[in-house]
XYZ file of C-alpha atoms in Angstrom:
698
model
C -34.240 28.130 -18.591
C -32.770 31.073 -16.667
C -29.051 31.609 -17.314
C -27.048 30.506 -14.282
C -24.255 33.064 -14.628
C -24.040 36.529 -16.186
C -21.257 39.082 -16.513
C -22.706 40.949 -13.511
C -21.895 37.909 -11.380
C -18.188 37.756 -12.286
C -15.285 39.472 -10.516
C -11.822 39.347 -12.113
C -8.531 39.858 -10.274
C -10.091 41.610 -7.298
C -9.011 41.891 -3.673
C -12.014 40.614 -1.715
C -10.285 40.403 1.638
C -8.172 37.736 3.256
C -10.792 35.349 4.658
C -13.476 33.088 3.197
C -16.084 35.034 5.157
C -15.437 38.283 3.284
C -15.331 36.574 -0.102
C -18.592 34.720 0.480
C -20.317 37.860 1.762
C -19.190 39.821 -1.278
C -20.416 37.163 -3.708
C -23.698 36.865 -1.807
C -24.072 40.623 -2.230
C -23.583 40.290 -5.984
C -26.240 37.585 -6.158
C -28.694 39.789 -4.265
C -27.744 42.846 -6.325
C -28.800 41.064 -9.515
C -32.215 40.265 -8.053
C -31.493 36.551 -7.640
C -31.748 36.581 -3.846
C -34.183 38.393 -1.594
C -31.517 39.573 0.854
C -27.811 39.318 1.542
C -27.593 38.305 5.193
C -29.797 35.232 4.949
C -27.864 33.949 1.931
C -24.518 34.711 3.543
C -25.540 33.020 6.817
C -26.575 29.829 5.015
C -23.446 29.750 2.859
C -21.050 30.502 5.705
C -22.741 27.922 7.959
C -22.107 25.342 5.211
C -18.488 26.526 4.952
C -17.958 26.029 8.667
C -19.175 22.428 8.479
C -16.663 21.451 5.781
C -14.101 23.676 4.067
C -14.898 24.022 0.357
C -11.366 24.454 -0.941
C -10.213 21.706 -3.305
C -6.842 20.949 -4.900
C -5.756 23.197 -7.742
C -6.371 26.604 -6.176
C -10.176 26.322 -6.341
C -12.963 26.902 -3.841
C -16.657 26.146 -4.253
C -18.669 27.686 -1.411
C -22.261 26.629 -1.886
C -25.596 26.322 -0.135
C -29.310 25.940 -0.427
C -31.083 28.979 0.957
C -34.608 30.290 1.278
C -33.180 33.700 0.342
C -32.262 32.506 -3.183
C -34.976 33.070 -5.786
C -33.093 31.907 -8.912
C -30.382 29.191 -9.139
C -27.177 31.174 -9.552
C -23.416 30.993 -10.020
C -21.171 33.846 -8.972
C -17.453 33.696 -9.750
C -14.395 35.560 -8.504
C -10.779 35.365 -9.624
C -8.942 36.558 -6.542
C -5.821 38.617 -6.171
C -4.518 37.919 -3.565
C -5.552 34.318 -3.012
C -7.647 33.278 0.014
C -7.297 30.078 2.028
C -10.494 28.001 1.807
C -8.968 24.981 3.530
C -7.502 23.030 0.598
C -4.429 20.963 1.404
C -2.377 22.422 -1.427
C -2.851 26.055 -0.424
C -5.137 29.058 -0.976
C -7.563 29.506 -3.856
C -7.634 32.081 -6.629
C -10.740 30.714 -8.402
C -13.931 30.855 -6.357
C -17.316 29.711 -7.619
C -20.240 30.530 -5.345
C -23.190 28.187 -6.010
C -26.510 29.469 -4.645
C -29.520 27.195 -5.002
C -33.082 27.809 -3.784
C -34.511 25.370 -1.267
C -36.876 24.086 -3.930
C -34.583 24.173 -6.972
C -35.751 22.068 -9.916
C -33.777 19.010 -11.005
C -32.548 20.518 -14.274
C -30.900 23.453 -12.529
C -29.412 21.179 -9.871
C -27.946 18.931 -12.565
C -26.304 21.949 -14.223
C -24.884 23.197 -10.916
C -23.499 19.746 -10.194
C -22.094 19.523 -13.717
C -20.160 22.746 -13.239
C -18.687 21.437 -9.981
C -17.492 18.329 -11.815
C -15.909 20.441 -14.555
C -13.771 22.250 -12.005
C -11.558 19.221 -11.428
C -10.431 19.400 -15.094
C -7.132 21.207 -15.436
C -7.769 22.515 -18.956
C -11.038 24.131 -17.885
C -9.527 25.840 -14.834
C -6.540 26.966 -16.927
C -8.942 28.601 -19.384
C -10.681 30.381 -16.492
C -7.352 31.753 -15.266
C -6.410 32.963 -18.738
C -9.748 34.624 -19.520
C -9.472 38.361 -20.110
C -13.070 39.447 -19.547
C -16.250 38.645 -17.702
C -17.903 37.730 -20.993
C -15.214 35.145 -21.691
C -15.742 33.593 -18.245
C -19.485 33.333 -18.900
C -18.808 31.746 -22.284
C -16.455 29.183 -20.742
C -18.950 28.255 -18.040
C -21.825 28.000 -20.507
C -19.625 25.824 -22.704
C -18.826 23.526 -19.784
C -22.501 23.159 -18.970
C -23.284 22.410 -22.625
C -20.327 19.998 -23.016
C -18.715 22.136 -25.706
C -15.216 20.858 -26.586
C -13.901 24.403 -26.739
C -14.401 24.853 -23.041
C -12.295 21.865 -22.045
C -10.724 19.732 -24.702
C -9.140 16.969 -22.647
C -9.675 13.475 -23.951
C -11.923 10.969 -22.222
C -13.558 13.433 -19.824
C -14.294 11.969 -16.447
C -17.798 13.410 -16.274
C -18.743 11.297 -19.260
C -19.137 8.444 -16.791
C -22.810 8.350 -15.849
C -23.842 7.856 -12.260
C -23.702 4.181 -11.515
C -21.493 3.410 -14.532
C -18.060 1.864 -14.236
C -14.707 3.177 -15.324
C -14.642 0.735 -18.134
C -17.794 2.218 -19.581
C -16.020 5.413 -20.456
C -12.376 4.650 -20.842
C -12.474 2.495 -23.920
C -9.319 0.754 -22.736
C -8.339 -2.673 -21.517
C -10.172 -1.814 -18.323
C -13.395 -1.780 -20.319
C -12.739 -5.315 -21.368
C -12.025 -6.269 -17.798
C -15.322 -4.785 -16.708
C -16.992 -7.127 -19.155
C -15.142 -10.069 -17.669
C -12.033 -10.209 -19.895
C -8.691 -10.791 -18.178
C -6.095 -8.021 -18.254
C -3.212 -9.635 -16.419
C -0.792 -12.289 -17.399
C -2.266 -14.547 -14.762
C -5.581 -14.484 -16.609
C -7.350 -12.710 -13.762
C -9.424 -9.551 -14.130
C -8.720 -6.419 -12.104
C -10.149 -5.714 -8.685
C -13.653 -4.334 -8.742
C -14.653 -1.520 -6.411
C -17.886 0.319 -5.755
C -18.275 3.683 -4.054
C -20.919 5.983 -2.633
C -20.386 9.736 -2.363
C -22.673 12.128 -0.498
C -22.458 15.511 1.205
C -25.061 17.490 3.202
C -25.929 19.876 0.365
C -25.569 17.365 -2.448
C -24.605 19.883 -5.105
C -20.820 20.037 -5.456
C -18.682 17.768 -3.286
C -20.833 14.698 -3.948
C -20.150 14.728 -7.676
C -16.583 16.014 -7.557
C -15.613 13.206 -5.189
C -17.254 10.688 -7.518
C -15.329 11.929 -10.556
C -12.051 12.142 -8.647
C -12.397 8.547 -7.461
C -13.301 7.373 -10.967
C -10.234 9.111 -12.414
C -7.952 7.672 -9.730
C -9.333 4.176 -10.300
C -8.796 4.492 -14.043
C -5.143 5.407 -13.499
C -4.771 2.367 -11.233
C -6.399 0.072 -13.802
C -9.286 -0.712 -11.470
C -12.978 -1.058 -12.279
C -14.818 1.431 -10.032
C -18.526 2.223 -10.150
C -19.964 5.093 -8.150
C -23.384 5.894 -6.743
C -23.826 9.601 -6.056
C -26.454 10.300 -3.437
C -26.857 13.962 -4.315
C -29.535 16.544 -4.982
C -29.742 16.165 -8.759
C -30.876 12.569 -8.626
C -29.008 9.285 -8.446
C -29.190 5.862 -9.994
C -28.645 3.073 -7.503
C -25.858 0.644 -8.237
C -26.972 -2.655 -9.744
C -27.125 -5.340 -7.013
C -25.072 -7.609 -9.284
C -22.329 -4.958 -9.457
C -22.293 -4.672 -5.663
C -22.192 -8.436 -5.265
C -19.181 -8.670 -7.605
C -17.266 -5.869 -5.870
C -14.168 -6.687 -3.830
C -14.499 -3.609 -1.579
C -16.554 -0.466 -1.112
C -15.593 3.182 -0.577
C -17.903 5.489 1.369
C -16.839 9.114 0.819
C -19.689 10.696 2.737
C -20.549 13.353 5.299
C -24.056 11.953 5.858
C -25.547 8.503 6.332
C -25.402 6.216 3.311
C -28.904 5.425 2.079
C -29.416 1.686 1.716
C -26.147 0.816 3.413
C -27.351 -2.736 4.058
C -26.870 -3.463 0.330
C -23.111 -3.479 0.942
C -23.200 -5.705 4.046
C -20.123 -7.881 4.433
C -17.936 -5.927 1.986
C -14.551 -4.555 3.114
C -15.111 -0.830 3.544
C -13.131 2.410 3.569
C -14.944 5.303 5.284
C -13.913 8.934 4.949
C -15.405 12.431 4.647
C -16.508 13.329 1.138
C -13.775 15.953 0.843
C -11.096 13.278 1.114
C -12.550 11.744 -2.019
C -11.581 14.969 -3.788
C -8.267 15.604 -2.050
C -6.875 12.053 -1.878
C -8.802 9.807 -4.287
C -5.716 7.792 -5.240
C -5.011 6.942 -1.590
C -8.613 5.904 -1.005
C -8.513 3.601 -4.027
C -5.269 2.021 -2.813
C -6.689 1.607 0.695
C -9.765 -0.100 -0.764
C -7.565 -2.462 -2.797
C -5.571 -3.308 0.320
C -8.776 -3.908 2.298
C -10.016 -6.261 -0.415
C -6.979 -8.499 0.192
C -7.101 -8.232 3.986
C -9.314 -10.852 5.696
C -9.293 -8.732 8.873
C -10.358 -5.511 7.175
C -13.324 -3.606 8.540
C -16.540 -4.596 6.814
C -19.955 -3.052 6.314
C -22.122 -4.518 9.094
C -25.193 -6.615 8.477
C -27.243 -4.486 10.837
C -28.063 -1.510 8.598
C -27.089 2.103 8.121
C -26.681 3.526 11.590
C -25.160 0.797 13.740
C -21.620 1.453 12.485
C -21.223 4.799 14.255
C -18.228 3.723 16.326
C -16.364 2.243 13.373
C -16.940 5.333 11.253
C -15.736 7.467 14.146
C -12.486 5.508 14.230
C -12.073 5.902 10.474
C -12.465 9.644 10.783
C -9.775 9.822 13.458
C -11.966 10.767 16.425
C -10.167 10.648 19.750
C -11.455 8.802 22.798
C -13.196 11.877 24.214
C -15.260 12.329 21.073
C -16.217 8.650 21.029
C -17.218 8.799 24.692
C -19.302 11.914 24.091
C -21.049 10.301 21.126
C -21.884 7.201 23.183
C -23.277 9.235 26.084
C -25.374 11.429 23.784
C -26.740 8.345 22.047
C -27.809 6.904 25.384
C -29.447 10.166 26.429
C -31.277 10.605 23.117
C -32.837 7.118 23.360
C -33.600 7.580 27.048
C -35.504 10.855 26.680
C -38.710 9.385 25.121
C -39.114 7.081 28.126
C -38.616 10.014 30.464
C -40.744 12.531 28.574
C -43.700 10.202 28.147
C -43.428 8.735 31.623
C -42.981 12.091 33.302
C -46.009 13.630 31.608
C -48.157 10.597 32.523
C -47.069 10.905 36.156
C -47.945 14.607 36.073
C -51.407 13.799 34.687
C -51.786 11.134 37.378
C -51.064 13.728 40.064
C -53.517 16.127 38.430
C -56.429 13.655 38.432
C -55.591 11.512 41.451
C -53.983 14.049 43.738
C -50.383 14.251 44.940
C -50.929 11.393 47.419
C -51.931 8.972 44.655
C -48.528 7.322 45.058
C -49.773 5.640 48.240
C -52.903 4.240 46.608
C -51.886 3.591 42.990
C -50.755 -0.039 43.287
C -53.840 -1.119 45.186
C -56.262 0.774 42.931
C -54.930 -0.528 39.590
C -54.988 -4.141 40.843
C -58.260 -4.219 42.759
C -60.428 -1.704 40.908
C -61.712 -1.015 37.399
C -63.984 1.390 35.524
C -66.912 -0.721 36.730
C -65.599 -1.016 40.282
C -64.305 2.431 41.210
C -62.224 2.802 44.386
C -63.728 3.956 47.646
C -60.405 4.809 49.279
C -58.344 7.487 47.545
C -56.705 10.868 48.274
C -58.990 13.715 49.354
C -57.710 15.989 46.557
C -58.485 13.515 43.756
C -61.185 14.223 41.159
C -63.597 11.820 42.786
C -63.586 8.012 42.407
C -63.244 8.133 38.605
C -60.435 10.663 38.809
C -58.688 8.559 41.431
C -58.885 5.430 39.275
C -57.723 7.145 36.078
C -55.060 9.023 38.016
C -53.749 5.768 39.473
C -53.614 4.159 36.016
C -51.815 7.137 34.489
C -49.407 7.382 37.403
C -48.564 3.667 37.270
C -47.982 3.681 33.502
C -45.750 6.734 33.880
C -43.841 5.223 36.789
C -43.205 2.002 34.864
C -42.064 4.036 31.841
C -39.764 6.115 34.025
C -38.381 2.876 35.435
C -36.721 2.268 32.064
C -34.653 5.441 32.453
C -31.459 3.822 33.707
C -31.688 0.557 31.701
C -32.436 2.469 28.469
C -29.587 4.889 29.127
C -27.133 2.049 29.754
C -28.481 -0.095 26.919
C -28.102 2.546 24.256
C -24.727 3.731 25.501
C -23.600 0.145 24.953
C -25.383 0.116 21.592
C -23.442 3.191 20.462
C -20.191 1.404 21.271
C -20.853 -2.173 20.145
C -23.881 -1.979 17.835
C -26.822 -4.353 18.386
C -24.871 -7.011 20.337
C -24.317 -4.377 23.044
C -27.989 -3.608 23.685
C -28.852 -6.624 25.872
C -25.723 -6.412 28.081
C -26.293 -2.675 28.435
C -29.924 -3.070 29.510
C -28.950 -5.773 32.000
C -26.169 -3.650 33.487
C -28.590 -0.710 33.693
C -31.171 -2.891 35.436
C -28.513 -3.957 37.943
C -27.640 -0.312 38.548
C -31.296 0.482 39.154
C -31.745 -2.512 41.458
C -28.743 -1.463 43.553
C -29.830 2.179 43.694
C -26.828 3.390 41.719
C -29.111 5.577 39.611
C -28.017 7.714 36.687
C -24.290 7.403 37.411
C -24.584 3.636 37.665
C -26.366 3.530 34.323
C -23.548 5.424 32.643
C -20.846 3.213 34.150
C -22.781 0.025 33.418
C -23.489 1.053 29.835
C -19.854 1.917 29.149
C -18.670 -1.341 30.679
C -21.182 -3.444 28.746
C -20.475 -1.629 25.486
C -16.705 -1.901 25.599
C -16.754 -5.523 26.766
C -19.196 -6.426 23.974
C -17.001 -4.533 21.499
C -13.876 -6.432 22.591
C -15.616 -9.807 22.513
C -17.044 -9.047 19.098
C -13.565 -8.475 17.670
C -12.314 -11.917 18.683
C -11.409 -14.203 15.794
C -13.525 -17.338 16.065
C -14.209 -20.353 13.884
C -16.544 -19.813 10.968
C -19.227 -22.114 12.430
C -19.296 -20.000 15.607
C -19.608 -16.595 13.940
C -23.383 -16.812 13.562
C -23.779 -17.332 17.310
C -21.550 -14.420 18.305
C -24.005 -11.481 18.054
C -27.057 -13.309 19.432
C -25.591 -15.620 22.100
C -21.866 -15.335 22.850
C -21.455 -11.545 22.996
C -24.634 -10.864 25.077
C -23.787 -13.737 27.430
C -20.165 -12.794 28.146
C -20.714 -9.025 28.186
C -23.743 -9.298 30.499
C -21.877 -11.630 32.838
C -18.744 -9.494 33.086
C -20.338 -6.018 33.129
C -23.172 -6.845 35.512
C -20.862 -8.995 37.634
C -18.495 -6.069 38.060
C -21.431 -3.826 38.990
C -22.593 -6.258 41.701
C -19.217 -7.258 43.096
C -17.002 -4.175 42.809
C -18.468 -0.968 41.364
C -22.076 -0.869 42.544
C -21.413 -0.110 46.194
C -19.168 2.938 45.681
C -21.488 4.342 43.008
C -24.496 3.928 45.332
C -22.631 5.834 48.049
C -21.783 8.658 45.638
C -25.378 8.793 44.360
C -26.859 8.884 47.850
C -24.428 11.582 48.918
C -25.259 13.687 45.860
C -28.999 13.297 46.446
C -28.636 14.244 50.099
C -26.600 17.319 49.216
C -29.087 18.458 46.593
C -32.028 17.849 48.915
C -30.400 20.011 51.545
C -29.677 22.950 49.270
C -31.431 26.113 50.376
C -30.888 29.819 49.992
C -27.670 30.821 48.251
C -26.720 27.195 47.466
C -29.949 26.572 45.584
C -29.621 29.847 43.698
C -26.036 29.016 42.695
C -27.198 25.636 41.397
C -29.888 27.411 39.381
C -27.272 29.705 37.836
C -25.060 26.749 36.863
C -27.956 24.812 35.351
C -29.093 27.896 33.439
C -25.642 28.453 31.978
C -25.385 24.814 30.914
C -28.826 24.768 29.278
C -28.008 27.812 27.153
C -24.391 27.052 26.306
C -24.940 24.858 23.245
C -28.738 24.750 22.732
C -29.423 21.040 22.641
C -25.782 19.982 22.433
C -23.754 17.866 24.875
C -23.602 20.389 27.729
C -27.320 21.097 27.443
C -28.066 17.363 27.443
C -25.931 16.781 30.547
C -27.932 19.358 32.521
C -31.233 17.996 31.227
C -30.288 14.374 31.929
C -29.178 15.332 35.435
C -32.606 16.846 36.066
C -34.763 14.047 34.652
C -32.696 11.360 36.361
C -33.732 12.746 39.731
C -37.462 12.895 39.074
C -38.007 9.330 40.209
C -36.615 10.164 43.670
C -38.846 13.216 44.214
C -41.499 13.121 46.936
C -43.640 15.614 48.809
C -40.948 15.642 51.487
C -38.075 15.886 48.976
C -39.023 18.413 46.305
C -35.474 19.354 45.253
C -35.592 17.172 42.097
C -38.813 18.902 40.998
C -37.208 22.301 41.583
C -34.130 21.329 39.576
C -36.378 20.143 36.728
C -38.247 23.446 36.738
C -35.030 25.486 36.650
C -33.696 23.416 33.750
C -36.916 23.663 31.738
C -37.364 27.391 32.349
C -33.748 28.174 31.402
C -33.968 26.082 28.247
C -36.996 28.069 27.091
C -35.198 31.411 27.282
C -32.982 31.382 24.126
C -35.701 30.713 21.529
C -38.184 33.038 23.217
C -35.562 35.786 23.455
C -34.579 35.446 19.796
C -38.256 35.580 18.862
C -38.765 38.718 20.935
C -35.682 40.457 19.556
C -36.228 39.575 15.889
C -39.981 40.047 15.594
C -40.784 42.785 18.132
C -37.896 44.813 19.542
C -35.586 45.456 16.582
C -36.313 43.665 13.311
C -33.702 45.660 11.361
C -30.826 43.931 13.140
C -31.984 40.546 11.831
C -32.178 39.158 8.322
C -35.495 38.255 6.728
C -34.693 34.591 7.249
C -34.030 35.216 10.954
C -37.282 37.148 11.262
C -39.137 34.164 9.825
C -37.267 31.847 12.192
C -38.219 34.184 15.016
C -41.911 33.648 14.344
C -41.483 29.901 14.707
C -39.262 30.354 17.769
C -42.219 31.669 19.804
C -43.901 28.268 19.723
C -40.647 26.322 20.006
C -39.613 28.288 23.065
C -43.006 27.969 24.712
C -42.736 24.194 24.189
C -39.234 23.979 25.749
C -37.406 23.257 22.507
C -34.086 25.070 22.933
C -33.060 24.172 19.378
C -35.394 26.938 18.173
C -32.521 29.374 18.767
C -29.967 27.396 16.745
C -30.494 29.321 13.449
C -29.625 32.531 15.279
C -26.646 31.007 17.106
C -25.284 29.470 13.895
C -25.353 32.834 12.134
C -23.952 34.856 15.048
C -22.621 32.600 17.842
C -20.372 35.162 19.539
C -23.342 37.396 20.320
C -26.248 34.976 20.664
C -24.614 32.383 22.938
C -23.300 34.776 25.640
C -26.590 36.675 25.669
C -28.521 33.418 26.011
C -26.328 32.221 28.863
C -26.842 35.490 30.731
C -30.620 35.257 30.528
C -30.648 31.523 31.277
C -28.549 31.995 34.407
C -30.932 34.670 35.730
C -33.959 32.468 34.993
C -32.419 29.454 36.726
C -31.567 31.541 39.782
C -35.069 33.044 40.076
C -36.736 29.669 39.599
C -34.668 28.008 42.339
C -34.994 30.972 44.694
C -38.798 30.934 44.328
C -39.009 27.174 44.863
C -40.707 26.539 41.522
C -41.182 22.812 40.879
C -42.002 20.765 37.792
C -43.297 17.202 37.915
C -43.133 17.016 34.104
C -39.772 16.679 32.316
C -40.892 18.449 29.154
C -43.644 20.543 27.625
C -42.874 24.087 28.756
C -45.917 26.283 29.284
C -48.214 23.532 28.021
C -47.718 21.432 31.174
C -48.867 24.240 33.450
C -50.856 21.726 35.513
C -47.600 20.005 36.537
C -45.850 23.220 37.654
C -45.824 24.297 41.280
C -45.892 28.110 41.623
C -46.688 28.576 37.937
C -46.744 32.381 38.254
C -43.091 32.537 39.333
C -42.232 29.993 36.642
C -43.606 32.394 34.021
C -41.981 35.432 35.660
C -38.550 33.778 35.745
C -38.832 32.914 32.037
C -40.032 36.402 31.147
C -37.176 38.101 33.013
C -34.541 35.900 31.403
C -36.118 36.348 27.963
C -36.059 40.141 28.190
C -32.463 40.166 29.473
C -31.266 37.928 26.630
C -33.203 39.851 23.970
C -31.849 43.221 25.109
C -28.342 41.805 25.433
C -28.249 40.375 21.936
C -29.578 43.645 20.501
C -26.927 45.614 22.384
C -24.179 43.272 21.170
C -25.372 43.509 17.574
C -25.420 47.320 17.778
C -22.144 47.982 19.544
C -20.012 44.829 19.343
C -19.668 45.036 15.568
C -16.797 43.459 13.688
C -14.975 45.957 11.505
C -15.273 45.237 7.821
C -12.247 44.794 5.582
C -11.427 48.083 3.892
C -10.692 46.455 0.545
C -14.190 45.047 0.167
C -16.430 47.440 -1.719
C -20.040 47.465 -0.514
C -22.471 46.371 -3.184
C -25.906 47.998 -3.297
C -28.707 45.476 -3.082
C -31.738 45.698 -5.292
C -34.570 43.318 -4.621
């Protein structure tokens, strides 16, 4: 097996700058210089993107930046002992020991196990003390190799925490009275065994934090005299906890940054949720909180609904404020609404194509009175004959019915994000009321929020045990539907209808400079966060109006076209810049992403530009917004319309004035591509003088 670390990958007592960015870039350069990575920038971008998600500093003056990257060819460790120290986000201050873990995307299990093993060794004080006292690169390599081989010389502390296998309890390794307790023997004077806890740890990369959090929690539980068994859901494999162990547990700890796999196994257990890094920084507090939850009949519990329905509760555990919770609920509603809109909108567009734009007047009669064996005789003049008219009517009607779920689905899943499954029915009902009253998109949002929060409040009521089973299926839907929909009918519906009608009238009357200004605003929003909340608001605004569009009122179609055209600009521009105009300004990984971005952009998938924005947001985002604004303005000025809510160039048949649609996209794409190239050439961040450039050999 290839050696993970060599003397060429070790820096001792060096000044590598004063920010994590410079340290990570320098270590990425060393990895590439030894031939273990194909290029520096791709590796640095992946590692720094991981660093921005969660700081990698841990207590004890240590940092473990790490990533999986397509640029890495050999699993590698690079190490630096810093002078001066650099703040990597640990609570106890800056770090002087930095281990950079670089794993290929397809690293084998043996290498991943060794990388994870090193991460676990770094929480041992004797091992880190030896690293600080080492006098040469060779001694560092020897210490690391010893840690990976479990040599006592590398870290001689008794009862090492990493001796506890994944899924094993504290008692299995401690050889103390706790071990007897784990086997069912009492350890207290009252003749009662200790509390039993289970935990799951997981992080996005699954190399370092997952296993360090597990070991930290195990050590903290041992000190507290508690039996704790951990399931690590990491990259080097995991053994699921025994169902009997879970059943016997008094509480569960989730130290995770991703969804827990198989969360339903823990249903009904008191739960403590926190980011995985807290499992490293504050394991003793998490253990104590779990013990307190075990004795608290009102403690939060793992729901019986599965892995994803607890989003609101986890948000509260992580300290999210009301704005973040509201944003998450709205985005959940939009994400579940979009399939109804996308499918329905495309079917309507196909119906127009085959049955003509006047098929709306004939569709109901045709689908009821005619069939493939009894084709209609009355249909629009521009239909594709009797067969086209019949098929067009069927497609249009299916699409219209699908689009009719827009507001109920939006409201239903907003409520679902707030109150889990009991909120779905009240949310759909409130959304249906909003649609019936003509309150539209705004009514759906208000109705969904009302239904969700009312269902959430009702669900928290303390009721008799015999009534608990009826709460989620009868009581909560009944009361929440009655109150939320009642409020919509009696109080809120009328004002919202007035606002909606006024907004529609204003948009329908926009011409000239007003329409162009709206196009600029929509273009800026679509390119601001590339699929994020602002982008989704603009998109939702556009698709919500499609149902109101007619031949006489084409403003909603024009808004849809401006939104779709603007959203196509960022990925197409990044593809143009990185694969045609100036490849040298982009890493090899970005050039590969650029090839894929051509198709993503042509399909109206704005997220195709995210890899570029993540690596260089201060240049890519402003350039994208500039091009998107120009595209939106041209599209609105030319009166381009789209009857399809998605599909990009592939729904050409649903685009009015397709030539100007393409021209507006092309102009915005060129502007963004040239802008990002100019920013990369001339808006360059000055490098830190103390960082020596490292030549790269591939």
